[in-house]
Short mmCIF file of C-alpha atoms and ligand atoms in Angstrom, two decimals:
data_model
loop_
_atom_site.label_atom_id
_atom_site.label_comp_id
_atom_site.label_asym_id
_atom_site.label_seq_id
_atom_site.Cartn_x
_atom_site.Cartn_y
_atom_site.Cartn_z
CA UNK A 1 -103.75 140.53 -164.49
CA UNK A 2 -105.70 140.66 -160.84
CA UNK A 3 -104.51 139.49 -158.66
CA UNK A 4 -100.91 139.62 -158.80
CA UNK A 5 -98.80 139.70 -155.48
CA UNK A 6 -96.65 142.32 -156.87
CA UNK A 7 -98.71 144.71 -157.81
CA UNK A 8 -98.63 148.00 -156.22
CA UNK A 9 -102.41 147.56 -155.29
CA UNK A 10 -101.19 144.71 -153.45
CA UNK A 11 -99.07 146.46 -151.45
CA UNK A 12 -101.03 149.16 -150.94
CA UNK A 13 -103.58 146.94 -149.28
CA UNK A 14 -101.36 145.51 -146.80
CA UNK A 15 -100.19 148.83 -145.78
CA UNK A 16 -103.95 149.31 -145.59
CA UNK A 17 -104.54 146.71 -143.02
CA UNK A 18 -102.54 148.21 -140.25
CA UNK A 19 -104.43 151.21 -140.07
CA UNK A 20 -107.77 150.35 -141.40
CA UNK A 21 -109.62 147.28 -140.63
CA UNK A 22 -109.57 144.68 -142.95
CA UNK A 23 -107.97 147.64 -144.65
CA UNK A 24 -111.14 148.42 -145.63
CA UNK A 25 -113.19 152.09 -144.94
CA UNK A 26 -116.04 150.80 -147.07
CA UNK A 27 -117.61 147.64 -146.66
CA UNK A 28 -118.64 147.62 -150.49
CA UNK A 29 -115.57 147.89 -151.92
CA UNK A 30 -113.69 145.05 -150.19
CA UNK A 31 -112.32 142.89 -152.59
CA UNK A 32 -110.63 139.65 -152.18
CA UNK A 33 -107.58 138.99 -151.97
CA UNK A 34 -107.33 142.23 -152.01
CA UNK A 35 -109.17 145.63 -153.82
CA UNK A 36 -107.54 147.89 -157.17
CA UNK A 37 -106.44 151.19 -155.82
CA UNK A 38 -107.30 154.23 -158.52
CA UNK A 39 -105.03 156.87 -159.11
CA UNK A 40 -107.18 158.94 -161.38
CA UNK A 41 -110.03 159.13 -163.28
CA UNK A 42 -111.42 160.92 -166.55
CA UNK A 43 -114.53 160.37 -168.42
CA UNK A 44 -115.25 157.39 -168.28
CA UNK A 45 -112.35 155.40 -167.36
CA UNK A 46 -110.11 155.08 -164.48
CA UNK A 47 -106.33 154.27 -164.24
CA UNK A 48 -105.08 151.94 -161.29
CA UNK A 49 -101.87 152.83 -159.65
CA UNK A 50 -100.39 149.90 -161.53
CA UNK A 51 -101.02 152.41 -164.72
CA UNK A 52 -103.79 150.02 -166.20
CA UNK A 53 -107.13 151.83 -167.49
CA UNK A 54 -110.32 150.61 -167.12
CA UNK A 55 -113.75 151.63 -167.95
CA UNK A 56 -115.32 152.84 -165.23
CA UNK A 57 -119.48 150.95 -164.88
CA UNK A 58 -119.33 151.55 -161.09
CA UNK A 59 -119.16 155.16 -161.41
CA UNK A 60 -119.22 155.65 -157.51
CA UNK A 61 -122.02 153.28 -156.53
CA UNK A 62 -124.26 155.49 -159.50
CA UNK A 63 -123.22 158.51 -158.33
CA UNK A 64 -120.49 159.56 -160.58
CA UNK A 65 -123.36 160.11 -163.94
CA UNK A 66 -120.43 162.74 -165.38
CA UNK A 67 -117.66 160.18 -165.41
CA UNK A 68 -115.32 161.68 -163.52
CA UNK A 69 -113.42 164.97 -163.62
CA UNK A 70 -115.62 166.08 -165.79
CA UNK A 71 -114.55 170.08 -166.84
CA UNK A 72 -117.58 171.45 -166.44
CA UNK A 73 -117.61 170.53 -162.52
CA UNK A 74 -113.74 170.80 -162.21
CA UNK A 75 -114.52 174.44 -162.88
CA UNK A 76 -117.08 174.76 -160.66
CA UNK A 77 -115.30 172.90 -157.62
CA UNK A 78 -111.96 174.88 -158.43
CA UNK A 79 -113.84 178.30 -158.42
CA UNK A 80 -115.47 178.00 -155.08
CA UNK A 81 -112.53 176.28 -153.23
CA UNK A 82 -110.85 179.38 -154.43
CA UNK A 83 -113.81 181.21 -152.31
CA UNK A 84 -114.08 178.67 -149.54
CA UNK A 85 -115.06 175.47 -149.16
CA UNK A 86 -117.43 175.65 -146.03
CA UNK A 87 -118.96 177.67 -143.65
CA UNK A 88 -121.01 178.33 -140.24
CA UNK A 89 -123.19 180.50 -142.63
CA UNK A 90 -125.49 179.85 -145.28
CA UNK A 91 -124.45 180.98 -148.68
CA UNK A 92 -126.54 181.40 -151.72
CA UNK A 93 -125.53 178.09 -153.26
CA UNK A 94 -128.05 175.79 -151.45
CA UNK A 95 -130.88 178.18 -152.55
CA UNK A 96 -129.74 177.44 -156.11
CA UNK A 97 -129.59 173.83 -155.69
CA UNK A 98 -132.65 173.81 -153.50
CA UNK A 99 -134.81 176.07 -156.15
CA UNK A 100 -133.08 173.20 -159.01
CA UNK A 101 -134.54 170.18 -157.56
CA UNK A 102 -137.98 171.95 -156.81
CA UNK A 103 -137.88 173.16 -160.57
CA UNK A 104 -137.67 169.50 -161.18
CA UNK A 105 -139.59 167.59 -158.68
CA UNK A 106 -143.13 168.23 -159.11
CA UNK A 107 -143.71 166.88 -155.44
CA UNK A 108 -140.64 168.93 -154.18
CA UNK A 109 -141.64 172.39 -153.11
CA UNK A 110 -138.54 172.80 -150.36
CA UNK A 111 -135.58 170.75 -149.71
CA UNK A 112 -132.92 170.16 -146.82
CA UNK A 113 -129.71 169.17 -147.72
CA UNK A 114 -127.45 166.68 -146.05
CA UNK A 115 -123.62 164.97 -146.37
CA UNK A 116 -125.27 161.21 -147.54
CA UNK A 117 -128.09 159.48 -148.79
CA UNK A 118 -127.98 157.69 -145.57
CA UNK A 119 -128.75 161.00 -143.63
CA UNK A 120 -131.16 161.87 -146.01
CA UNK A 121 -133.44 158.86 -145.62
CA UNK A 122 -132.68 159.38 -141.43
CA UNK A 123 -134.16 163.36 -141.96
CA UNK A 124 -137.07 161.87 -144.06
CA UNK A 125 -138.02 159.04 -141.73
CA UNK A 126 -137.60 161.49 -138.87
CA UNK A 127 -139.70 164.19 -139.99
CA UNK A 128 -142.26 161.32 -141.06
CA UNK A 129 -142.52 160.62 -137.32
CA UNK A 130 -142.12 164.40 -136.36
CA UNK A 131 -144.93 164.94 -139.19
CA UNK A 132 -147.60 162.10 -137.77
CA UNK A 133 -147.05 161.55 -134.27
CA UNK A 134 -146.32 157.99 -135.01
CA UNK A 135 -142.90 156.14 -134.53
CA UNK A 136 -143.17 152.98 -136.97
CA UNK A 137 -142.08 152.66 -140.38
CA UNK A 138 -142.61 150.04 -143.58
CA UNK A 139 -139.83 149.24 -145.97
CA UNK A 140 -139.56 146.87 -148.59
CA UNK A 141 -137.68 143.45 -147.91
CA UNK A 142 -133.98 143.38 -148.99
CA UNK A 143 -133.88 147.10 -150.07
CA UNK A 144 -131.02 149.37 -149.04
CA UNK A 145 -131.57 153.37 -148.12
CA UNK A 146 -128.19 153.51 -146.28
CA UNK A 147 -127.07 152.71 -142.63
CA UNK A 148 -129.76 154.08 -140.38
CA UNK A 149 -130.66 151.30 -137.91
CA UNK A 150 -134.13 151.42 -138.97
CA UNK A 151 -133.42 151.75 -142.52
CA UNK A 152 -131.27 149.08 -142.50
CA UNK A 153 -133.61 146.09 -141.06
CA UNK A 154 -134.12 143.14 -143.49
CA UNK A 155 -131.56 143.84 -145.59
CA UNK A 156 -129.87 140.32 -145.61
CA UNK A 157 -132.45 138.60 -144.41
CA UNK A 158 -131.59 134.47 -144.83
CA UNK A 159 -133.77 131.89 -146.78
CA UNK A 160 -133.97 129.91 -143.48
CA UNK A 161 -136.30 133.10 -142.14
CA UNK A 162 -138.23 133.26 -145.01
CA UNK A 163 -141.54 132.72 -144.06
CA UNK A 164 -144.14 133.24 -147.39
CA UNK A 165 -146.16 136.45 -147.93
CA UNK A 166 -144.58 137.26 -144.33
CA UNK A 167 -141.09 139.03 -144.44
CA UNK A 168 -139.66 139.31 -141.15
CA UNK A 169 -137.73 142.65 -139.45
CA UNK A 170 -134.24 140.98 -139.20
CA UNK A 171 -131.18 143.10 -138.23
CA UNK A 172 -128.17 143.56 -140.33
CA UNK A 173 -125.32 144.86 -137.70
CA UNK A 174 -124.67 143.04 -134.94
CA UNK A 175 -125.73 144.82 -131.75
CA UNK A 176 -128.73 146.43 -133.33
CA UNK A 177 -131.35 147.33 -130.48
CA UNK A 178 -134.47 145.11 -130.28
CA UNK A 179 -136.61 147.94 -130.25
CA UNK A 180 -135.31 149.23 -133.68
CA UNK A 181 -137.02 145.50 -135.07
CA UNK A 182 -139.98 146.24 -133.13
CA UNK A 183 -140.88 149.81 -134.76
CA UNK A 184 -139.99 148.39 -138.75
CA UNK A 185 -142.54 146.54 -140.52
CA UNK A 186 -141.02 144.79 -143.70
CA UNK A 187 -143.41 144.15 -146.65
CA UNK A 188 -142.77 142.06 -149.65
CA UNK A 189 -141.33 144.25 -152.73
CA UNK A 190 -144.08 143.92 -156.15
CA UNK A 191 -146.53 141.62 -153.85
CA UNK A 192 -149.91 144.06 -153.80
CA UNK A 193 -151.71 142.06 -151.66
CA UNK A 194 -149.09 140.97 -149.27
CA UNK A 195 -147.44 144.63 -148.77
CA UNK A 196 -151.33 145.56 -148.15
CA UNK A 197 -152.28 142.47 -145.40
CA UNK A 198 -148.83 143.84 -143.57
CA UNK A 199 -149.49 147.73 -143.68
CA UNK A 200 -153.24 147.30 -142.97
CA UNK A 201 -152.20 145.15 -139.97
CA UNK A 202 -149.93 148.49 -138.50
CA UNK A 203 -153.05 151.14 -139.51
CA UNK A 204 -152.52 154.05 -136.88
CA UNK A 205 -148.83 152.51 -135.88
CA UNK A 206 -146.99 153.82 -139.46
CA UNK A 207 -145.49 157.28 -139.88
CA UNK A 208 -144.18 156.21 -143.20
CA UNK A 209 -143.74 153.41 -146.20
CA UNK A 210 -140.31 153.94 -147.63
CA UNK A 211 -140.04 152.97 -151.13
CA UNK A 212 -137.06 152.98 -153.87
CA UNK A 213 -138.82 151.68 -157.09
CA UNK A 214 -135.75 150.11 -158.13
CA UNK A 215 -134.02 148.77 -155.23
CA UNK A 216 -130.46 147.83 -156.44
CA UNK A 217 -129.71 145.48 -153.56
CA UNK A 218 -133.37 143.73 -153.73
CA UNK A 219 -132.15 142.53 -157.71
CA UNK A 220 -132.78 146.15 -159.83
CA UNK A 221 -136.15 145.04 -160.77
CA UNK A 222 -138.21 147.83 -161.39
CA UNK A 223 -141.26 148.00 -159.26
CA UNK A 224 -144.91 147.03 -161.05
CA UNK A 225 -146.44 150.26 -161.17
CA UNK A 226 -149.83 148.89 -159.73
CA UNK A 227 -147.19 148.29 -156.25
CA UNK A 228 -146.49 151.73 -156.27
CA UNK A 229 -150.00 153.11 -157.00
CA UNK A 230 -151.44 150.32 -154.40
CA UNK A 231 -148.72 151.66 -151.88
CA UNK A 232 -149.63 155.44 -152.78
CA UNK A 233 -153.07 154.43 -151.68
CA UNK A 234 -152.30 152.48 -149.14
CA UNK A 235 -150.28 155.22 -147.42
CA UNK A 236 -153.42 157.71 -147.35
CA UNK A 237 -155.85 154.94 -146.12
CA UNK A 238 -153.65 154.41 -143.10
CA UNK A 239 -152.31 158.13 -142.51
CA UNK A 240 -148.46 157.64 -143.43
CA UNK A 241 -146.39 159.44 -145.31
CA UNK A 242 -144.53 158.06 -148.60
CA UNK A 243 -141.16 158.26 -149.02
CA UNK A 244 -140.35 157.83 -152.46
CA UNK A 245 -136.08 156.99 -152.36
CA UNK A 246 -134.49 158.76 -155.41
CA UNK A 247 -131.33 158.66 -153.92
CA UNK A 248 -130.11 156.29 -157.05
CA UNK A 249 -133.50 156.52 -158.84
CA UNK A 250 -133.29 160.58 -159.51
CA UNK A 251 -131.02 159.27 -162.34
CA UNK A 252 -133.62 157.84 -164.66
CA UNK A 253 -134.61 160.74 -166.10
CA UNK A 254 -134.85 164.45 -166.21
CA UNK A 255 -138.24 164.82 -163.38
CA UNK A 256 -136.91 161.90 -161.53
CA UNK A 257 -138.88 158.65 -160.66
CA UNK A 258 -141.82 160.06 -159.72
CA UNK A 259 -143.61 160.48 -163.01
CA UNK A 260 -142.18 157.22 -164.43
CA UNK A 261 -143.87 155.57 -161.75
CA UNK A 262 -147.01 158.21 -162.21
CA UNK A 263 -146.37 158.55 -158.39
CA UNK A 264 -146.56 161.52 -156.05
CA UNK A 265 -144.39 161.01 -152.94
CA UNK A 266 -144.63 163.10 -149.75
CA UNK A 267 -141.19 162.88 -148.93
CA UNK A 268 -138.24 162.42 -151.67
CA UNK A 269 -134.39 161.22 -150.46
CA UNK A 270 -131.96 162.51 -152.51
CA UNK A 271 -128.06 161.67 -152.75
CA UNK A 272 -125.42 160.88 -155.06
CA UNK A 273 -125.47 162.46 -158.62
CA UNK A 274 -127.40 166.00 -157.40
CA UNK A 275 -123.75 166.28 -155.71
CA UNK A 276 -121.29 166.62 -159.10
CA UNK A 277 -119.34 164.08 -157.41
CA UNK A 278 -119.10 165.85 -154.13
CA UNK A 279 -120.92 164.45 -150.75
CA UNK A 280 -124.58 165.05 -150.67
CA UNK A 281 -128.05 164.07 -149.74
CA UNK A 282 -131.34 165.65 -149.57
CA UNK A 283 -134.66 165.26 -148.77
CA UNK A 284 -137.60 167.10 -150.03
CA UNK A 285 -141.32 167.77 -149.75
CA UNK A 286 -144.23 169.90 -149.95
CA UNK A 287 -144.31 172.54 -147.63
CA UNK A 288 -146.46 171.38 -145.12
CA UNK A 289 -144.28 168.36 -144.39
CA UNK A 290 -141.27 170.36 -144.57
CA UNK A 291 -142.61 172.72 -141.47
CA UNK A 292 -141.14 169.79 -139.32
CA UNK A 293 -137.63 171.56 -139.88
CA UNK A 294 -138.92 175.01 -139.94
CA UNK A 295 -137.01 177.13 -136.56
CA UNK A 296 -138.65 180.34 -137.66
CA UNK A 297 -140.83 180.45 -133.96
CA UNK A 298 -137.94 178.81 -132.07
CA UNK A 299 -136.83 174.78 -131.79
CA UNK A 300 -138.55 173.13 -134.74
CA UNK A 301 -140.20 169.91 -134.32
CA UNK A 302 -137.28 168.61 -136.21
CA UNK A 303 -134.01 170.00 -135.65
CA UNK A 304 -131.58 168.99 -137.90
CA UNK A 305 -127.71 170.33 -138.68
CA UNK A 306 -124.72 169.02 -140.35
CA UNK A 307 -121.36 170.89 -140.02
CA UNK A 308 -121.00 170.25 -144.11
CA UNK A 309 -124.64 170.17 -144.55
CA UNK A 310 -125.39 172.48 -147.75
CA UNK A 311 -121.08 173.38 -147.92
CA UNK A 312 -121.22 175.08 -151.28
CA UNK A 313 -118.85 173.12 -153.12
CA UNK A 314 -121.44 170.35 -153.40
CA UNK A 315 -124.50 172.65 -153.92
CA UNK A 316 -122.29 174.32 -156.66
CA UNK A 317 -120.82 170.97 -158.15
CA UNK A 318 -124.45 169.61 -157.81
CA UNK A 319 -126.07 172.71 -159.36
CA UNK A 320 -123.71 172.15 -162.70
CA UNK A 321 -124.03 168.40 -162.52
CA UNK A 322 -127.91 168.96 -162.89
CA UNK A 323 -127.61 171.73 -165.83
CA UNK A 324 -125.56 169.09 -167.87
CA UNK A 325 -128.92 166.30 -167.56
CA UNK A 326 -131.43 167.45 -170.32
CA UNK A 327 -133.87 165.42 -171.89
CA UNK A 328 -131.46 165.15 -175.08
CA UNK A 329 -128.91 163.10 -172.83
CA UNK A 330 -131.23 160.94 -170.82
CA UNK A 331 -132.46 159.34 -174.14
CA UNK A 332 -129.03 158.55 -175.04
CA UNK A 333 -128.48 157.23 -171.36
CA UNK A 334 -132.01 155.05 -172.05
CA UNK A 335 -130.80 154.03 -175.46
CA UNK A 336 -127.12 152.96 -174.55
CA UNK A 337 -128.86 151.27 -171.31
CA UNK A 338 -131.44 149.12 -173.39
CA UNK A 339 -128.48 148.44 -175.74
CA UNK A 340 -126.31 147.30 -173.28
CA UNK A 341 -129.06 145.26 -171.68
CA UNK A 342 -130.34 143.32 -174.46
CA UNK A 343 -125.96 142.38 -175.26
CA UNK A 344 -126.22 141.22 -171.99
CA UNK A 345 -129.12 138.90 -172.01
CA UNK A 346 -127.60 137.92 -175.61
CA UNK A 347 -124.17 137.16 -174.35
CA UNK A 348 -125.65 134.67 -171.48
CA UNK A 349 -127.52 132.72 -174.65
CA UNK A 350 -124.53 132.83 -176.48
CA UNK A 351 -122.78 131.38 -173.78
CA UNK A 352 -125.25 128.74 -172.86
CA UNK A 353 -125.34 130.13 -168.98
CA UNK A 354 -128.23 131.18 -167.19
CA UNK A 355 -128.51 134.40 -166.20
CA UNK A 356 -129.90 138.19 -167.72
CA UNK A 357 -129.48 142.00 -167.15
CA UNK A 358 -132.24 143.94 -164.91
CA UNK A 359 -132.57 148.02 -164.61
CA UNK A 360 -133.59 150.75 -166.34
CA UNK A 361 -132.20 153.41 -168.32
CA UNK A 362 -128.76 153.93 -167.38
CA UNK A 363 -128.87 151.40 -164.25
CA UNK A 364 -128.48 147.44 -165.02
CA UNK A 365 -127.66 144.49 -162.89
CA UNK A 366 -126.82 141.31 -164.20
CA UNK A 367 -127.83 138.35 -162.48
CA UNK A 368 -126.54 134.90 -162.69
CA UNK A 369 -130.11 133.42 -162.06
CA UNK A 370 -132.66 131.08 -163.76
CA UNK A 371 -135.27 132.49 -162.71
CA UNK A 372 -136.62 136.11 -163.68
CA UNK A 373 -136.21 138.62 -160.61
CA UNK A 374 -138.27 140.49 -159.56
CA UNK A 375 -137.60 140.88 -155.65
CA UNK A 376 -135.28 140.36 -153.12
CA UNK A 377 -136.31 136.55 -152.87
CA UNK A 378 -135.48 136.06 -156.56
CA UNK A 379 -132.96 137.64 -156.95
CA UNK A 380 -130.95 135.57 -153.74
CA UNK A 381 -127.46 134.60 -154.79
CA UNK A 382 -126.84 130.73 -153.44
CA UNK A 383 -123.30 130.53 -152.30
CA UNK A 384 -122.35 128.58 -155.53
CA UNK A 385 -123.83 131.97 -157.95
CA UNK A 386 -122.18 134.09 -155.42
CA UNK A 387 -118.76 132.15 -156.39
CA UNK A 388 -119.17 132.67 -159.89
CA UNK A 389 -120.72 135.96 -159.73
CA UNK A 390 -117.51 137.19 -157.96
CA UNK A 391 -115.33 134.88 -160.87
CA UNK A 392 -117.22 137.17 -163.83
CA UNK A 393 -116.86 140.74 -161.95
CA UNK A 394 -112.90 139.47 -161.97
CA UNK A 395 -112.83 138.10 -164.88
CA UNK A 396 -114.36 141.73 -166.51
CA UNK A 397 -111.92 143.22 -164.34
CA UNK A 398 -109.25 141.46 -166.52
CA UNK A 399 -111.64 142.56 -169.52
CA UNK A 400 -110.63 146.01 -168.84
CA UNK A 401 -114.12 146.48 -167.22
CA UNK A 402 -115.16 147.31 -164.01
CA UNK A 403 -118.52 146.56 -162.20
CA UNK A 404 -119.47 146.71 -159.02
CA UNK A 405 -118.85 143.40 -156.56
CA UNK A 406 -122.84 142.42 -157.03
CA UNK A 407 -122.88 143.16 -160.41
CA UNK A 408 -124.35 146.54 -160.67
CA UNK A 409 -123.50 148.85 -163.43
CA UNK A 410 -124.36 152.61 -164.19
CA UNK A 411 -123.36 154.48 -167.54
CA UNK A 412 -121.77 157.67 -167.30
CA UNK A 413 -122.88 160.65 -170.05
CA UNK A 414 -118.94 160.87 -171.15
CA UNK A 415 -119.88 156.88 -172.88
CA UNK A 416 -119.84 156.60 -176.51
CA UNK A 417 -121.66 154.04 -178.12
CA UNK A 418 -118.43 152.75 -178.89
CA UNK A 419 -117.16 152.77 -174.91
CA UNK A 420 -120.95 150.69 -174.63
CA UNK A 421 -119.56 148.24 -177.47
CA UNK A 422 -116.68 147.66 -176.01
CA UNK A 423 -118.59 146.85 -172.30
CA UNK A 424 -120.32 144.51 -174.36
CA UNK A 425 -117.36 142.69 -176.21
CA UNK A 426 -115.99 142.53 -172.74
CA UNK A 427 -119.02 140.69 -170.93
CA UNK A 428 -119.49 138.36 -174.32
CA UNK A 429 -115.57 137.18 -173.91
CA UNK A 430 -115.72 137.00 -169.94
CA UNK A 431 -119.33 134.85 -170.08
CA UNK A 432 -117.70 132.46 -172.50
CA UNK A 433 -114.79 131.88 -170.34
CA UNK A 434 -117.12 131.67 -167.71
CA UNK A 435 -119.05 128.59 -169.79
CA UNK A 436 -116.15 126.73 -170.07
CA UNK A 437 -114.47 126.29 -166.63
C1 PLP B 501 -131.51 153.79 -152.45
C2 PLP B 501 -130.41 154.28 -151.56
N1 PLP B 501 -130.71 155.05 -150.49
C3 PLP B 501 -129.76 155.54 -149.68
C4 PLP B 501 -128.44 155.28 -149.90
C5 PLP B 501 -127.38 155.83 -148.97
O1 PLP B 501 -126.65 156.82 -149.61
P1 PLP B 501 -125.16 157.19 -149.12
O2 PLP B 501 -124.29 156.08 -149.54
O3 PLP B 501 -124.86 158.49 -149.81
O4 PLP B 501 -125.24 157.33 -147.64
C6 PLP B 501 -128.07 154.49 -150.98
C7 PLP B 501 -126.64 154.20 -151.24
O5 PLP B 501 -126.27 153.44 -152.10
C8 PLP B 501 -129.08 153.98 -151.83
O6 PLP B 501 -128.76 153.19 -152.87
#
């Protein structure tokens, strides 16, 4: 049972803390007391170094859509560490990968590759200001593209600033520059007319409006589709760019979320799963855009490296991750994700407790929340939900479950319908302790 003083997680973690701070090299998977260390994964569950197995719903913050050591990409990663694992050359690889996610993203016609989502949404807004001459960008209040100062700016931002139809560029990190605030303009996620009053008050300011359609950390609430048309629009009317981020959204079907949004971005960020469980990010465009990075004639507009940028054990672990995601096994990813879902929003009934699942397809969220979510603003944990939030991702834990600290979950293609079942089972028994303490 978590915790337990003697556990060898335990003392892990306190060896932890004298080299690491807070013994922690990830902010989001701190755990207190302290976090489960994995010794090894396959398919879809992990074993702790305590020897207990778990079924894996993090799956690497979404990344991990294989499960893990999956033999399809064990092959691949073993065959090209054999050959190398990195060089000050390009290799034919990242053409592979690159000419993979063009076959698939209508909008995509060339790509650059990165290490992270985060440095593909820092190339994207980048070349958005390369692209336009302009040095502003829009996001969405409360969503998360990674740690880029700018991308970063009203992440957290506290009901005490919340001022209505008005979100307000607050900073996350300590120390972040003033002028950082000054060049993001934060709109209201699934509010038409308040995203448009904000943008239309920065016309000729904005090189871009960066947009995930499902922002985990603003609640998982799928975006109306009339926000991302009116935000398409929007875009041309004032001369920015959009930058649709995929980076966990590319995982909701076979084209991406582009055409389930009937979107066309100008810029896509990339990350996570087009890695086979290897670092990665991308970004992508048509080719007119993508002439920012172009040093054919000399310094590009845009220069932009990476010593692992494109290494070809992620372009080749990413290339085989992608040929395992037909259309066949996104349906079952939909169908086990509506499944799951509706158990979910049955359990809390069950239970008497307030509280359903967002997401789509393979992604879901549950919230402990009255009210339906559908931003960041609803979907704001009080410090009393955050308590028992944290109580039901332990008490899953204990389920032989795990989920991700804010309750995010993503399925993993190695799942059975049985492995879904038994998720379910899990949440029913850990809500219904949860009713009665
Ligand atoms: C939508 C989105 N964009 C960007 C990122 C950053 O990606 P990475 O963690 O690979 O830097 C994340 C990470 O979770 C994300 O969810």
């Amino acid at each position: 049972m978590y915790p337990d003083d003697n556990s060898k997680s335990r003392a892990l973690y306190e060896r932890a803390r004298a080299v690491l701070p807070g013994g922690n090299t990830r902010t989001t998977v701190h755990m207190s007391p302290y976090p489960v260390y994995l010794e090894r994964g396959a398919g879809c569950r992990v074993w702790d170094v305590d020897g207990v197995a778990r079924i894996d719903v993090i799956n690497n913050f979404t990344a991990a859509i294989h499960g893990h050591a999956h033999p399809v990409l064990t092959q691949a990663a073993q065959a090209q560490a054999a050959l190398g694992t990195a060089f000050g050359m390009p290799t034919a690889a990242e053409i592979e990968l690159a000419e993979g996610l063009a076959a698939r993203i209508a909008t995509v016609d060339q790509c650059r590759f990165t290490n992270s989502g985060t440095e593909a949404v820092m190339a994207a807004l980048k070349a958005a200001r390369a692209f336009t001459g302009r040095a502003k960008i829009a996001k969405c209040e409360g969503a998360y593209h990674g740690s880029y100062d700018y991308a970063e700016v009203s992440l957290d931002t506290p009901p005490s600033a919340w001022r209505a139809n008005a979100p307000v560029s607050t900073a996350y990190a300590a120390g972040t520059p003033p002028a950082v605030l000054e060049d993001v303009v934060v709109v209201p996620f699934n509010d038409v007319d308040g995203a448009a009053e904000v943008l239309r008050a920065h016309a000729g300011e904005l090189a871009a409006i960066l947009v995930d359609p499902m922002p985990n950390r603003a609640g998982l609430a799928p975006a109306d589709r009339a926000y991302v048309q009116a935000l398409r629009e929007l875009a041309d009317e004032i001369g920015a760019l959009l930058i649709f981020d995929e980076v966990i959204c590319f995982r909701l079907g076979p084209n991406g979320a582009q055409p389930i949004w009937g979107v066309e971005a100008d810029l896509t960020t990339l990350g996570k799963v087009i890695g086979g469980g290897f670092p990665i990010g991308a970004v992508g465009g048509r080719h007119e855009v993508m002439a920012v990075f172009d040093p054919t004639d000399g310094k590009p507009p845009l220069p932009q490296g990476g010593t692992f940028s494109a290494n070809p054990v992620s372009m080749r672990c990413g290339l085989a991750a992608l040929d395992l995601l037909d259309a066949e096994t996104f349906a079952r990813l939909d169908r086990q994700g509506d499944r799951l879902r509706a158990a979910i929003d049955e359990a809390f009934a069950a239970a008497g407790l307030q509280g359903h699942a967002t997401g789509m397809g393979s992604l879901l969220k549950i919230h402990l929340a009255p009210q339906p979510v559908r931003d960041y603003r609803s979907a704001y944990l009080d410090p009393e939900a955050a308590r028992r939030l944290k109580a039901l991702i332990v008490r899953l834990l204990n389920e032989g479950v795990i989920v991700a600290p804010n309750g995010l979950m993503a399925l993993s293609t190695p799942m059975t319908d049985d492995d879904i079942e038994q998720i379910a089972d899990a949440i029913r028994r850990s809500l219904a302790q949860l009713a009665r303490q």
